[in-house]
Coordinates of C-alpha atoms in Angstrom, one line a residue:
Chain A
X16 CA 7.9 -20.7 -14.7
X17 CA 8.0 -19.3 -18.0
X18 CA 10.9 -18.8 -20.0
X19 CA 12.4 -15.8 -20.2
X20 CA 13.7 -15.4 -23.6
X21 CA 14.0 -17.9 -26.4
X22 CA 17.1 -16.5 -27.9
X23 CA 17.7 -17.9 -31.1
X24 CA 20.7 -15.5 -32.0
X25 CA 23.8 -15.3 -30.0
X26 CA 24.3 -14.3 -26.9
X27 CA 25.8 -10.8 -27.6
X28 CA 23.0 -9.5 -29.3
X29 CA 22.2 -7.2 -26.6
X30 CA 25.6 -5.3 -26.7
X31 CA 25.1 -4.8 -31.1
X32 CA 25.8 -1.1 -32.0
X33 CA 22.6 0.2 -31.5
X34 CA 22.7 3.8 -33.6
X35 CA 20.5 2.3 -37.0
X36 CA 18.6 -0.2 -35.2
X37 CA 14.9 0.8 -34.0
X38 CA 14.6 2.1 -30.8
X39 CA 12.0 -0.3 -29.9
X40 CA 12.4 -3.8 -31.6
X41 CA 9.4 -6.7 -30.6
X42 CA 10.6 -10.6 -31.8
X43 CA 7.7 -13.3 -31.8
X44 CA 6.3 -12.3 -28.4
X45 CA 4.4 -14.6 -26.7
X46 CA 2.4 -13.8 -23.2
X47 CA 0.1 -16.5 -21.6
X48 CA -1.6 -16.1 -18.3
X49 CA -1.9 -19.8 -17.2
X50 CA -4.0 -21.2 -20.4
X51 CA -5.2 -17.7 -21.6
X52 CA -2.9 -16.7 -24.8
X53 CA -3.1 -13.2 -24.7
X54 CA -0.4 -12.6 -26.6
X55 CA 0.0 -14.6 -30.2
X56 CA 3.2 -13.7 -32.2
X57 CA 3.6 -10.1 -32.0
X58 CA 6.7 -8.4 -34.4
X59 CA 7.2 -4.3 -33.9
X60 CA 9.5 -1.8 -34.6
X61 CA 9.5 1.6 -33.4
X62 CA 11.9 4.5 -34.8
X63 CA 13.5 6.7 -32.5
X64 CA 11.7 9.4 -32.1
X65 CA 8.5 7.6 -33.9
X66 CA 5.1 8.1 -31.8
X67 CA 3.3 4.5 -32.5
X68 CA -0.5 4.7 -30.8
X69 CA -1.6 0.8 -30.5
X70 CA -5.6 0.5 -30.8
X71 CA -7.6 -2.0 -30.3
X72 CA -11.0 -3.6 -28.2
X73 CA -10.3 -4.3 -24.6
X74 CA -8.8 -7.7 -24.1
X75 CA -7.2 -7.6 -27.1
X76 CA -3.4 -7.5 -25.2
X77 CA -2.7 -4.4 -26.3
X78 CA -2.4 -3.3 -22.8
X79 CA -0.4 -6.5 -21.7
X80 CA 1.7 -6.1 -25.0
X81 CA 3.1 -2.5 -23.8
X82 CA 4.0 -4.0 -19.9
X83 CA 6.1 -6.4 -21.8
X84 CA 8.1 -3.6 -22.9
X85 CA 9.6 -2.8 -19.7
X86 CA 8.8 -6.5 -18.4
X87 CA 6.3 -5.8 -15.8
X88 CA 5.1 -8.8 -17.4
X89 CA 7.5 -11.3 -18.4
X90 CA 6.8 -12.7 -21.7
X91 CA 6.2 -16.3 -22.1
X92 CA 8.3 -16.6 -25.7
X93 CA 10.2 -13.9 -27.7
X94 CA 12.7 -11.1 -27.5
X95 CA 12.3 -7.2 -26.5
X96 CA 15.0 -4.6 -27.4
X97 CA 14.8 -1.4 -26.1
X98 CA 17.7 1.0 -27.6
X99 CA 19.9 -1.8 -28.5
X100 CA 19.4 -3.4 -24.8
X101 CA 17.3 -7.0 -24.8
X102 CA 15.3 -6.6 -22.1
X103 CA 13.9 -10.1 -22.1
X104 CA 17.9 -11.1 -21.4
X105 CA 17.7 -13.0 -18.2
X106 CA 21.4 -11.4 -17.5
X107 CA 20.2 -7.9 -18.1
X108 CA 20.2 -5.2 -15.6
X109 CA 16.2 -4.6 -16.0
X110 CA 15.9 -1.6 -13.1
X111 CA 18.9 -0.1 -15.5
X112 CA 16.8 -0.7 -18.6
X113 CA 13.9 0.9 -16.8
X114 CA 15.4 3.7 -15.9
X115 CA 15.3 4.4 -19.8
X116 CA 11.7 3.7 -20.5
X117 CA 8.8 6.1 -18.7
X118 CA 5.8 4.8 -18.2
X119 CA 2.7 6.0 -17.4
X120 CA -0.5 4.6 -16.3
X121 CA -4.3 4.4 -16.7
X122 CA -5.0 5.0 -12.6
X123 CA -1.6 7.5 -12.6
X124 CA -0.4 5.6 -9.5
X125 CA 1.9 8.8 -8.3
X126 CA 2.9 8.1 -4.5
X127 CA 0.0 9.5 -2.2
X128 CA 2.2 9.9 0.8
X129 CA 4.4 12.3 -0.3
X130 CA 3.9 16.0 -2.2
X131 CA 3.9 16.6 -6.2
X132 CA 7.5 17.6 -5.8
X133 CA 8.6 14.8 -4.0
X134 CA 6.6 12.2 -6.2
X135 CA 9.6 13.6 -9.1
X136 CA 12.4 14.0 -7.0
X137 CA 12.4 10.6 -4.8
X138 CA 13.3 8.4 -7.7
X139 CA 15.3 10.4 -8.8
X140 CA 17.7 11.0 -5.8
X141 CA 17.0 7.1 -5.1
X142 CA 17.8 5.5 -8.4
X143 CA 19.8 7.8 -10.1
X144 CA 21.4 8.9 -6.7
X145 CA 21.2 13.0 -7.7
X146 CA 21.5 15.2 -5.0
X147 CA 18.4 17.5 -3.4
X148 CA 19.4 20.5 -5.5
X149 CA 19.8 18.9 -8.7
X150 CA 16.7 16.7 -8.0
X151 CA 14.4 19.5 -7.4
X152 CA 15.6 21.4 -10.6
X153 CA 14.7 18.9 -12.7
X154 CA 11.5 18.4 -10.8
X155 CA 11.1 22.1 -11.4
X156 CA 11.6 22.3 -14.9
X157 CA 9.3 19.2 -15.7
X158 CA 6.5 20.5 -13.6
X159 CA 6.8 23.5 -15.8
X160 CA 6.8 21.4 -18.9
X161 CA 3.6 20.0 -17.8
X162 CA 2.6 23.4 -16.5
X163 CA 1.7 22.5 -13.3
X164 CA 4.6 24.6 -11.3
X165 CA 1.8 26.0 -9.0
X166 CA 1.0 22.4 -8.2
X167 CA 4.5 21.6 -6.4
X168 CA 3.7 21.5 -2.8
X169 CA 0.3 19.7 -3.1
X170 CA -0.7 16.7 -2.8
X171 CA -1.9 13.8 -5.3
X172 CA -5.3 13.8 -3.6
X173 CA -6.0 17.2 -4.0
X174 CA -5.2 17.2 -7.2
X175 CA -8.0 16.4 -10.3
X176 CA -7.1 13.2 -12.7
X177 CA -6.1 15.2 -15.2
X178 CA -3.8 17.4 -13.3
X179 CA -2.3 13.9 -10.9
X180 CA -1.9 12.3 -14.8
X181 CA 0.3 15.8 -15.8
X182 CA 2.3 14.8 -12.7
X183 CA 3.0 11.2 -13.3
X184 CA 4.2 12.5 -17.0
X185 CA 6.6 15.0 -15.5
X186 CA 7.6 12.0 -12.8
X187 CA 8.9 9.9 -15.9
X188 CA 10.3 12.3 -17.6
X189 CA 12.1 13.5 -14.9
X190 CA 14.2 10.4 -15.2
X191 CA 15.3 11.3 -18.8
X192 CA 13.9 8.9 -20.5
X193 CA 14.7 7.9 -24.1
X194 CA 11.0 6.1 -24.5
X195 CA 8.3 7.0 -23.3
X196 CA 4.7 4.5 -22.6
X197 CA 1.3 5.3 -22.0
X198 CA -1.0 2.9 -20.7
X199 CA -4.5 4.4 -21.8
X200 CA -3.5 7.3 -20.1
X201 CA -7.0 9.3 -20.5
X202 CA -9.2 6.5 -19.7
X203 CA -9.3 6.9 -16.2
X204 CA -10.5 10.7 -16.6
X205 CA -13.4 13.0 -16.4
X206 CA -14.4 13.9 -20.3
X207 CA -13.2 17.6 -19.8
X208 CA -9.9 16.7 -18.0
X209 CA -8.6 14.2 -21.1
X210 CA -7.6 17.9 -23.6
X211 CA -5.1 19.1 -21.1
X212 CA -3.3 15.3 -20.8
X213 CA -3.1 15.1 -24.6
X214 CA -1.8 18.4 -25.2
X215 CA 1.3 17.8 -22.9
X216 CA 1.6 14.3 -25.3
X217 CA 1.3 15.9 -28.1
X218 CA 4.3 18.7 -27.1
X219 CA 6.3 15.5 -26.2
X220 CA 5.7 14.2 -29.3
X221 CA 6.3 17.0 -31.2
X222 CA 10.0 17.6 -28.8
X223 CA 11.0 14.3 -30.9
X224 CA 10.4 11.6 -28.0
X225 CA 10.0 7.9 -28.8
X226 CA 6.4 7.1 -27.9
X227 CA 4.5 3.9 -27.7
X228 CA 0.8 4.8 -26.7
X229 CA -2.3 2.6 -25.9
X230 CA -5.5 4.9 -26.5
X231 CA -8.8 4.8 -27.4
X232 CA -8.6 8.5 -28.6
X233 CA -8.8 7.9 -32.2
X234 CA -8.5 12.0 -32.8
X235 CA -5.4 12.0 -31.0
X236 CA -4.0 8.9 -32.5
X237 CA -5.2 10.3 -36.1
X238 CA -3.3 13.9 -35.2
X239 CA 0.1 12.6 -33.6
X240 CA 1.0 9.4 -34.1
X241 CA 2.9 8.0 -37.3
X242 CA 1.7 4.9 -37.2
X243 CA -1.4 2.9 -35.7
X244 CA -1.4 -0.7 -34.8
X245 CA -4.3 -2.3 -34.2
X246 CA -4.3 -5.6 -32.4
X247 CA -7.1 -8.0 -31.8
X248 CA -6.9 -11.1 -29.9
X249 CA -3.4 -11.2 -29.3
X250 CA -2.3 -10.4 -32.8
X251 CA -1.6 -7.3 -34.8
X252 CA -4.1 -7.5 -37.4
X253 CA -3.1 -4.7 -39.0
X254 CA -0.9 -1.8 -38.8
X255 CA 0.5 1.9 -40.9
X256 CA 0.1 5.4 -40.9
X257 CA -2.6 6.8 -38.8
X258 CA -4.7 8.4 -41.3
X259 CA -4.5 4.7 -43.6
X260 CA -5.4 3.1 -40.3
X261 CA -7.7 5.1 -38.6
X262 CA -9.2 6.5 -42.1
X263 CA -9.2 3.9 -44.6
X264 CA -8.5 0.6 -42.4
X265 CA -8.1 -2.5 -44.7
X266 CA -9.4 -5.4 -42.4
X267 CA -12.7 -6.4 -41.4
X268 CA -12.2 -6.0 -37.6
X269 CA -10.8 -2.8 -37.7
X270 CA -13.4 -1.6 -39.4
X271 CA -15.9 -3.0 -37.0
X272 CA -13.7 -1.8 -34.2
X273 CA -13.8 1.6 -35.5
X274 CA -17.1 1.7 -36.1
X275 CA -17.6 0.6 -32.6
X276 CA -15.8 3.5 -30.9
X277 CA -16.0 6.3 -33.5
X278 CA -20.3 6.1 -33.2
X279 CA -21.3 3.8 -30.5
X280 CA -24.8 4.5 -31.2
X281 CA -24.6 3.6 -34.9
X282 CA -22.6 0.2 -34.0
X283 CA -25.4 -0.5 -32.0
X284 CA -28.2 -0.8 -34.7
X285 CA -26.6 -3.3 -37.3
X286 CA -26.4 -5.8 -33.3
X287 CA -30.3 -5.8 -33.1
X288 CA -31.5 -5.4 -36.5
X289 CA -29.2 -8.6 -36.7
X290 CA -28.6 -8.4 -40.8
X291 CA -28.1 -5.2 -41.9
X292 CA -24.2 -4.8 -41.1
X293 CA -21.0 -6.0 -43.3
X294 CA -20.6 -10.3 -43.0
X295 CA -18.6 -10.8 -39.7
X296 CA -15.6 -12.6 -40.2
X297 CA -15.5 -13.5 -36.6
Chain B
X29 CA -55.1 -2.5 25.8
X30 CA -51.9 -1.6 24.8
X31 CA -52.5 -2.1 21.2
X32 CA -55.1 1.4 21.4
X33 CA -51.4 3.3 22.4
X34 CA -49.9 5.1 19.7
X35 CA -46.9 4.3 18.7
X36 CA -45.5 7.5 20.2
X37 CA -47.7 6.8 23.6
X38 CA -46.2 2.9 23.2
X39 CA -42.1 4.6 22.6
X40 CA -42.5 6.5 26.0
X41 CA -43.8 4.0 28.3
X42 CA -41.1 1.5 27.4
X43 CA -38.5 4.6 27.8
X44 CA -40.1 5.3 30.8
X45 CA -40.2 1.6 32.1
X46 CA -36.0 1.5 31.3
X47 CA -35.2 4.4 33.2
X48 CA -37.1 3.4 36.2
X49 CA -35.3 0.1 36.6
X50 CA -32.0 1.8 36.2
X51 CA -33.2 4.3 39.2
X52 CA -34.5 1.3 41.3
X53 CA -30.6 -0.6 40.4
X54 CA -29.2 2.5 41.7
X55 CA -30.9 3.1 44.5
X56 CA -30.4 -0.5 45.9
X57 CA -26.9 -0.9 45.1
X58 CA -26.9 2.8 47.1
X59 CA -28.8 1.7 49.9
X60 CA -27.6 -1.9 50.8
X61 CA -23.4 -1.4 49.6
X62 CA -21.6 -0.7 52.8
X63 CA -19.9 2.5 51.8
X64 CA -18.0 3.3 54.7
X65 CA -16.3 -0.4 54.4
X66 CA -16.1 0.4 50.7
X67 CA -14.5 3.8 51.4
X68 CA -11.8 2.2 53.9
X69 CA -10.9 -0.4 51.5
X70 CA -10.6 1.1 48.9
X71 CA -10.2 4.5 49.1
X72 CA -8.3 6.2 51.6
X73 CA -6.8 9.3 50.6
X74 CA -4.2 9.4 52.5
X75 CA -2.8 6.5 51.9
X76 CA -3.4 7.0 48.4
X77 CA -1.5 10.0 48.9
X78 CA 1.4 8.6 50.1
X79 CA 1.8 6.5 46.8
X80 CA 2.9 9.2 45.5
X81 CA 5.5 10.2 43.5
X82 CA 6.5 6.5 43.7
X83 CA 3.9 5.6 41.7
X84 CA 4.1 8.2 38.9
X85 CA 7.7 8.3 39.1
X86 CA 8.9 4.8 39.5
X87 CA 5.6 2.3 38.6
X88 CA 4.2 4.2 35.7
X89 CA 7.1 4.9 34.3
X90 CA 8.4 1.8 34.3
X91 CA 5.0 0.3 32.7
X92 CA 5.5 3.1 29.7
X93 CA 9.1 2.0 29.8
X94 CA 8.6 -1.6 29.5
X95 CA 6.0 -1.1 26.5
X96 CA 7.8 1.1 24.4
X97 CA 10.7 -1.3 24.5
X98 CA 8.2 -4.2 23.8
X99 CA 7.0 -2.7 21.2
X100 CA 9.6 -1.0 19.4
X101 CA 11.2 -4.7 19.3
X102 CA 7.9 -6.2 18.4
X103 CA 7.5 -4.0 15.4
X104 CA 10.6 -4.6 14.5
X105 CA 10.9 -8.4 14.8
X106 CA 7.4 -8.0 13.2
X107 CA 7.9 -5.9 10.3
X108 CA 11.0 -9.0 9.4
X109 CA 8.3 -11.8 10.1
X110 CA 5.7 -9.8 7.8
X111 CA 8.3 -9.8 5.0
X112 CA 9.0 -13.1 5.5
X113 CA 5.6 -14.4 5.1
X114 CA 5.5 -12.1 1.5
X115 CA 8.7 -13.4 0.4
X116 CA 8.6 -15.2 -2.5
X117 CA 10.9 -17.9 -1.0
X118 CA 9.1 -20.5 0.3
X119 CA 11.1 -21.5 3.3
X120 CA 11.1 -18.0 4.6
X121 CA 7.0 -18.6 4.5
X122 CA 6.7 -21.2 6.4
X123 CA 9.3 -19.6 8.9
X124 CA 7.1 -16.9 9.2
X125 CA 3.7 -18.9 9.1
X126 CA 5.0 -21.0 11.9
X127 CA 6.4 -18.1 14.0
X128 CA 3.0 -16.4 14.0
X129 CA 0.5 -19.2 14.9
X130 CA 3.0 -20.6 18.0
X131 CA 2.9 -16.7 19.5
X132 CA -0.7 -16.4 18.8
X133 CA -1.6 -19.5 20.1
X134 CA 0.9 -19.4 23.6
X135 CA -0.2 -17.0 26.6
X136 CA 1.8 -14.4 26.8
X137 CA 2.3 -15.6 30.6
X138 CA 3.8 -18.5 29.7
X139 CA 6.2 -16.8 27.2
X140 CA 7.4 -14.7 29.5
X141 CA 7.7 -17.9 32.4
X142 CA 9.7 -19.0 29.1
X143 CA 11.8 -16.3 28.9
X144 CA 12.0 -15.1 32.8
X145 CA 12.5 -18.9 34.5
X146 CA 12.8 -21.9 31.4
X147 CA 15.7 -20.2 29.5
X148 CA 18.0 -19.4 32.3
X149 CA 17.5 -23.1 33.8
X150 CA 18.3 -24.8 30.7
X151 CA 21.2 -22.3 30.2
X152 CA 22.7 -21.6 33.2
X153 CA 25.0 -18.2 33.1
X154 CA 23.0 -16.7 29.7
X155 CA 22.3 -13.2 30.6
X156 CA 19.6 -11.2 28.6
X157 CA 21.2 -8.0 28.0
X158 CA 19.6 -5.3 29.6
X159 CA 18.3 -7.4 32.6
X160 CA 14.6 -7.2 33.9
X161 CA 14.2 -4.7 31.1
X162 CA 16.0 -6.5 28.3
X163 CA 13.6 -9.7 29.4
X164 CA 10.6 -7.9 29.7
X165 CA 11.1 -6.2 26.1
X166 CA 12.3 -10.0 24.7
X167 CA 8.7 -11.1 26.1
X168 CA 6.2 -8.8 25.3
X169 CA 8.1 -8.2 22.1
X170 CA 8.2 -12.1 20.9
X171 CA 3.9 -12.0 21.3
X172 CA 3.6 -8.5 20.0
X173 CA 5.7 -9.3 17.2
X174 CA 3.4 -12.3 16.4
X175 CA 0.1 -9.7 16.0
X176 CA 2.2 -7.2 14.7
X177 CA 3.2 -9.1 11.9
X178 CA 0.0 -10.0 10.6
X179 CA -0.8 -6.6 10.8
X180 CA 1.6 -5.1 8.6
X181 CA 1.6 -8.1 6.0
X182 CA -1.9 -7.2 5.9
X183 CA -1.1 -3.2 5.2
X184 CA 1.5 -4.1 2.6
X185 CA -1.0 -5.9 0.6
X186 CA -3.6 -3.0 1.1
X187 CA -1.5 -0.9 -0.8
X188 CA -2.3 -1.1 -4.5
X189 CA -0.6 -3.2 -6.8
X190 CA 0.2 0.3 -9.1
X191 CA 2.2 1.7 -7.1
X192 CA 4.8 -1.5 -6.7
X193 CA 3.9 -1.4 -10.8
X194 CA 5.0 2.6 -10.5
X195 CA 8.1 2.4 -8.7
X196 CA 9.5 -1.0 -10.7
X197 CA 8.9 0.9 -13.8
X198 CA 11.1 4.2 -13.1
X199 CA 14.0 1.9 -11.8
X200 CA 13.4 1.2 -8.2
X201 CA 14.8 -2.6 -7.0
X202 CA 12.0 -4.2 -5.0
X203 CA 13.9 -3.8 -2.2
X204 CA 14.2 -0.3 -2.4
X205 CA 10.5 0.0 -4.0
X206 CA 9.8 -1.6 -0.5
X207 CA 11.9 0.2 1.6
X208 CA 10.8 3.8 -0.4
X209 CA 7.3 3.6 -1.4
X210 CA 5.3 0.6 -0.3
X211 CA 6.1 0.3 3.4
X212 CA 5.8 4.3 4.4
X213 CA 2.4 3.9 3.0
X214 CA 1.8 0.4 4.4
X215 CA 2.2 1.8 7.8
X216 CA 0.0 4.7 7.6
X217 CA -2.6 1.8 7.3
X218 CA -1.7 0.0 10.0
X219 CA -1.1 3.0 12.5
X220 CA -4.3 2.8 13.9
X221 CA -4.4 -1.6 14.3
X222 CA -0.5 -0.6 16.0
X223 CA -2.0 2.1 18.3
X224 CA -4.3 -0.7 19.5
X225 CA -1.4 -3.2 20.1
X226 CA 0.3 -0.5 21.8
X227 CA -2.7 -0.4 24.3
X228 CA -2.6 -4.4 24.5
X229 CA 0.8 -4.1 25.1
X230 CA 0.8 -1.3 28.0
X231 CA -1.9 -4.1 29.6
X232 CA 0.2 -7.0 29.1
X233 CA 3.0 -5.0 30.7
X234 CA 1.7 -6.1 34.1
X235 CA 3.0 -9.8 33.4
X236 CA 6.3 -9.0 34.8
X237 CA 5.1 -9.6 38.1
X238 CA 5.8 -12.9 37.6
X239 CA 9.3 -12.6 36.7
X240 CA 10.6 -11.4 39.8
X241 CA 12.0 -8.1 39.9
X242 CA 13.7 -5.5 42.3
X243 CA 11.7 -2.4 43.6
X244 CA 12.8 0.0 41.6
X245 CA 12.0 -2.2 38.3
X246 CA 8.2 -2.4 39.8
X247 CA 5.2 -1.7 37.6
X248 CA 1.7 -0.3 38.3
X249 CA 0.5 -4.0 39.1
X250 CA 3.4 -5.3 40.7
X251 CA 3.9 -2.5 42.7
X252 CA 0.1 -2.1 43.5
X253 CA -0.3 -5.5 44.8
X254 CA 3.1 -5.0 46.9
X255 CA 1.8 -1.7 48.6
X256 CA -2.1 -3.5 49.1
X257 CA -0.6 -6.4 50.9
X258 CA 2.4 -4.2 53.2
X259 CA -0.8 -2.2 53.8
X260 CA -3.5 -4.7 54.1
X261 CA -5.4 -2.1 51.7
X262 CA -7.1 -2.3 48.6
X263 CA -6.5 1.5 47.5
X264 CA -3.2 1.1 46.2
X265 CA -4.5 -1.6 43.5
X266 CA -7.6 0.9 43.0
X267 CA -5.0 3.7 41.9
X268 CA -2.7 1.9 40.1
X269 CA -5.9 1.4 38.2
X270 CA -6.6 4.3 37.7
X271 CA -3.1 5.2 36.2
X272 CA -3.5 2.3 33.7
X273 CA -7.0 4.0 32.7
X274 CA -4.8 7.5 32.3
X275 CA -2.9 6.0 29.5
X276 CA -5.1 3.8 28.3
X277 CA -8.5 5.5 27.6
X278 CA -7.0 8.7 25.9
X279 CA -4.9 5.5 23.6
X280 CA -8.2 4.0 22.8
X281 CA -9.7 7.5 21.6
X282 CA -6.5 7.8 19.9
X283 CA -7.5 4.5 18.1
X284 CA -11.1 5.4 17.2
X285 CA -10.1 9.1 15.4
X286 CA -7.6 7.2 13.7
X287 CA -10.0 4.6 12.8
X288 CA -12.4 7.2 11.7
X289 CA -10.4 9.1 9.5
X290 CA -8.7 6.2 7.5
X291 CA -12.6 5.5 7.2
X292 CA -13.1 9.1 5.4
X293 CA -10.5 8.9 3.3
X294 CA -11.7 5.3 1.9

């Protein structure tokens, strides 16, 4: 059983006036899988209204670090506050919490059984108890926001990736929420489909909404976000603005990481030639 | 000599060979069964005539009856055991666990002996509601609910983890994620193992002749065997048959398009 929070403050810090304080706030997190430490100590901040793209190689817990977030995984050690709320409190509400953080995912997971429309308007009449007509306005306008309003009595599977991960966007937003999560969200799609998925982020970015984004689109995380972190092995090894990051990165392993995903093909050569690269500090 | 045949010339003399034993088989059986005997026996029209309505009206009905209500309780007794056995409470596992492998592992014959004959000995003056058709639904349900159970645990875990992931993350309880998301789409997986239950069921239906009922609360086998033996004919048991194979072949095509187009959309 792991602990759920190792509170070292008092026990009312979750109800602290929440208007100065970041809107997302990360305290020594800790996440182990059995003997796996994925994550090692991780301390974050995000602004309301800041768009923070987290980069990194795959297994570095960048992934894991985001579901922490809105505790679809617990954390092992460490505190998460979400708009003032700890969400790693043991006496919290966490569906309530949830209801404030969107999140969207690499495989989109919208509900197969039931129509686009539906997929926005069941949560919403279930958890936040709206009736039809409300419900299916807001579906409405999000569908249009996403501009996929032609799209509202299909199905997910005859939809595209790109068009099912518009959908699952204007599913979460349809709750109003006041942060917003991507998981990789273009990963899972066809090269051609990933333009139209950004371009919806980037209007929500742009409308002002808190966004904590896991990508491996370096443009996009160059373009929108205001800060990059990149994490390796369970640590963030280093973190600013994008263009710092992204275009000038400070640390050995981001550099390698970058040049990894920027030119695969030029990564490649220093592996076989076996000398020619920079030292590895690894 | 046979190795000089082609392999064409080879195909059609075994082809050949199969379909004349299957001509000789017929032609025997044709020749030595005694058909008028057979005919008499078996089937007499009009005494299969005069089984009905009765038998449409009172027998089969009560077989679909008894069924539904079996498995309407089944699936519901089943769909509690199933989330038993996922709970995350231990107790409620074993509960579950245990429920499944004593129903399994009984005949349904001597559950519904249990239910028809043990139960009212050992409590004299306990009525199962609904009578005959409270007991039979309590016994074909308690067995159903055994296989049914297994079944849906089994389509609740084919549905991906994402989607519990999905509806946790825009607010849903787990209950509600359950009751909301998970289950409707569980069930679409398991129609087609249900549909198959349901034909097991409509079979298994026939066990109430051992619990003693009045004529109008006959079934096809009950009442078949009543009419062969006040008629000291075998037709009536040949048409009940026949009834069952009504319902139950046009089930089991159900079943396979089912089957087929969960396949296709794999």
């Amino acid at each position: 059983m792991p602990v759920g929070s190792q509170s070292s403050g008092s026990g009312n810090s979750g109800i602290m006036d929440s208007t100065d304080r970041p809107e997302i706030e990360i305290r020594g997190l800790h996440k182990s899988f059995g003997d796996n430490h994925v994550l090692r100590g991780i301390d974050l901040d995000i602004a309301r209204g800041e768009v923070v793209c987290v980069i990194g190689p795959s297994g570095s817990g960048k992934s894991t670090l985001l579901r922490c977030v809105n505790l679809l995984e617990e954390p092992t050690a460490g505190q998460v506050f979400v708009g003032g709320t700890e969400v790693t409190d043991l006496d919290v509400d966490i569906d309530a919490v949830r209801r404030r953080i969107g999140m969207v995912f690499q495989q989109f997971n919208l509900f197969p059984h039931i129509s686009v429309t539906e997929n926005l308007t069941l949560p919403q009449r279930r958890v936040l108890r709206r009736n039809k007509a409300k419900a299916g306005e807001v579906a409405r306008r999000n569908l249009e926001r996403v501009g996929l309003s032609d799209k509202a009595d299909a199905f997910p599977s005859q939809l595209s990736g790109g068009q099912q991960q518009r959908v699952a966007i204007a599913r979460a937003l349809s709750m109003g929420p006041e942060v917003m999560l991507f998981d990789e969200p273009t990963s899972a799609l066809d090269p051609e489909l990933v333009g139209d998925v950004l371009a919806v982020m980037r209007q929500l970015a742009a409308e002002g909404m808190t966004m904590m984004v896991v990508t491996h689109e370096m443009s996009f995380a160059r373009e929108v976000a205001d800060r990059v972190v990149f994490m390796d092995d369970g640590v963030i090894v280093e973190e600013g603005p994008a263009e710092r990051v992204v275009g000038d990165p400070q640390h050995e392993r981001t550099r390698n990481f970058l040049m990894r995903i920027l030119d695969p093909a030029a990564a490649e050569q220093p592996g076989e030639t076996g000398s020619e690269g920079p030292a590895k500090e690894l | 000599m046979t190795s000089r045949l082609t392999r064409r010339q080879r195909r059609r003399v075994s082809q050949g060979i199969q379909y004349a034993v299957f001509v000789a088989a017929l032609v025997v059986v044709g020749l030595l069964a005694d058909w008028d005997r057979l005919q008499n026996q078996f089937a007499q029209k009009d005494l299969a005539s005069e089984l009905f309505p009765a038998i449409i009206t009172t027998a089969l009905r009560n077989t679909v009856v008894y069924t539904v209500s079996g498995f309407v309780f089944g699936l519901v007794l089943g769909l509690v055991i199933a989330l038993m056995r996922l709970s995350s409470v231990a107790p409620y596992r074993w509960v579950a666990g245990v429920y499944i492998e004593i129903f399994r592992g009984l005949p349904a014959l001597l559950i519904f002996i249990f239910v028809g004959v043990a139960v009212p000995l050992a409590f004299p003056g306990t009525e199962i509601p609904g009578g005959t058709y409270g007991k039979v639904a309590l016994g074909l349900g308690l067995v159903a609910a055994a296989y049914m159970a297994e079944t849906i645990r089994a389509g609740i875990q084919a549905v991906p983890k994402g989607q519990m992931e999905a509806a946790r993350s825009l607010g849903f309880s787990h209950a509600r994620a359950m009751v909301s998301v998970i289950i409707p789409q569980a069930f679409r997986i398991v129609i087609p193992p249900l549909t198959n239950e349901l034909v097991l069921l409509f079979k298994d239906s026939s066990l109430v002749l051992f619990l003693g009922v009045t004529l109008e609360e006959r079934e096809l086998t009950k009442f078949g065997r009543d009419l062969a033996s006040q008629t000291a004919n075998s037709t009536p048991i040949l048409v009940a048959g026949l009834c069952y194979l009504l319902v139950t072949v046009p089930l089991s095509f159900v079943v396979r398009r089912l089957e087929a187009r969960a396949d296709r959309a794999r």
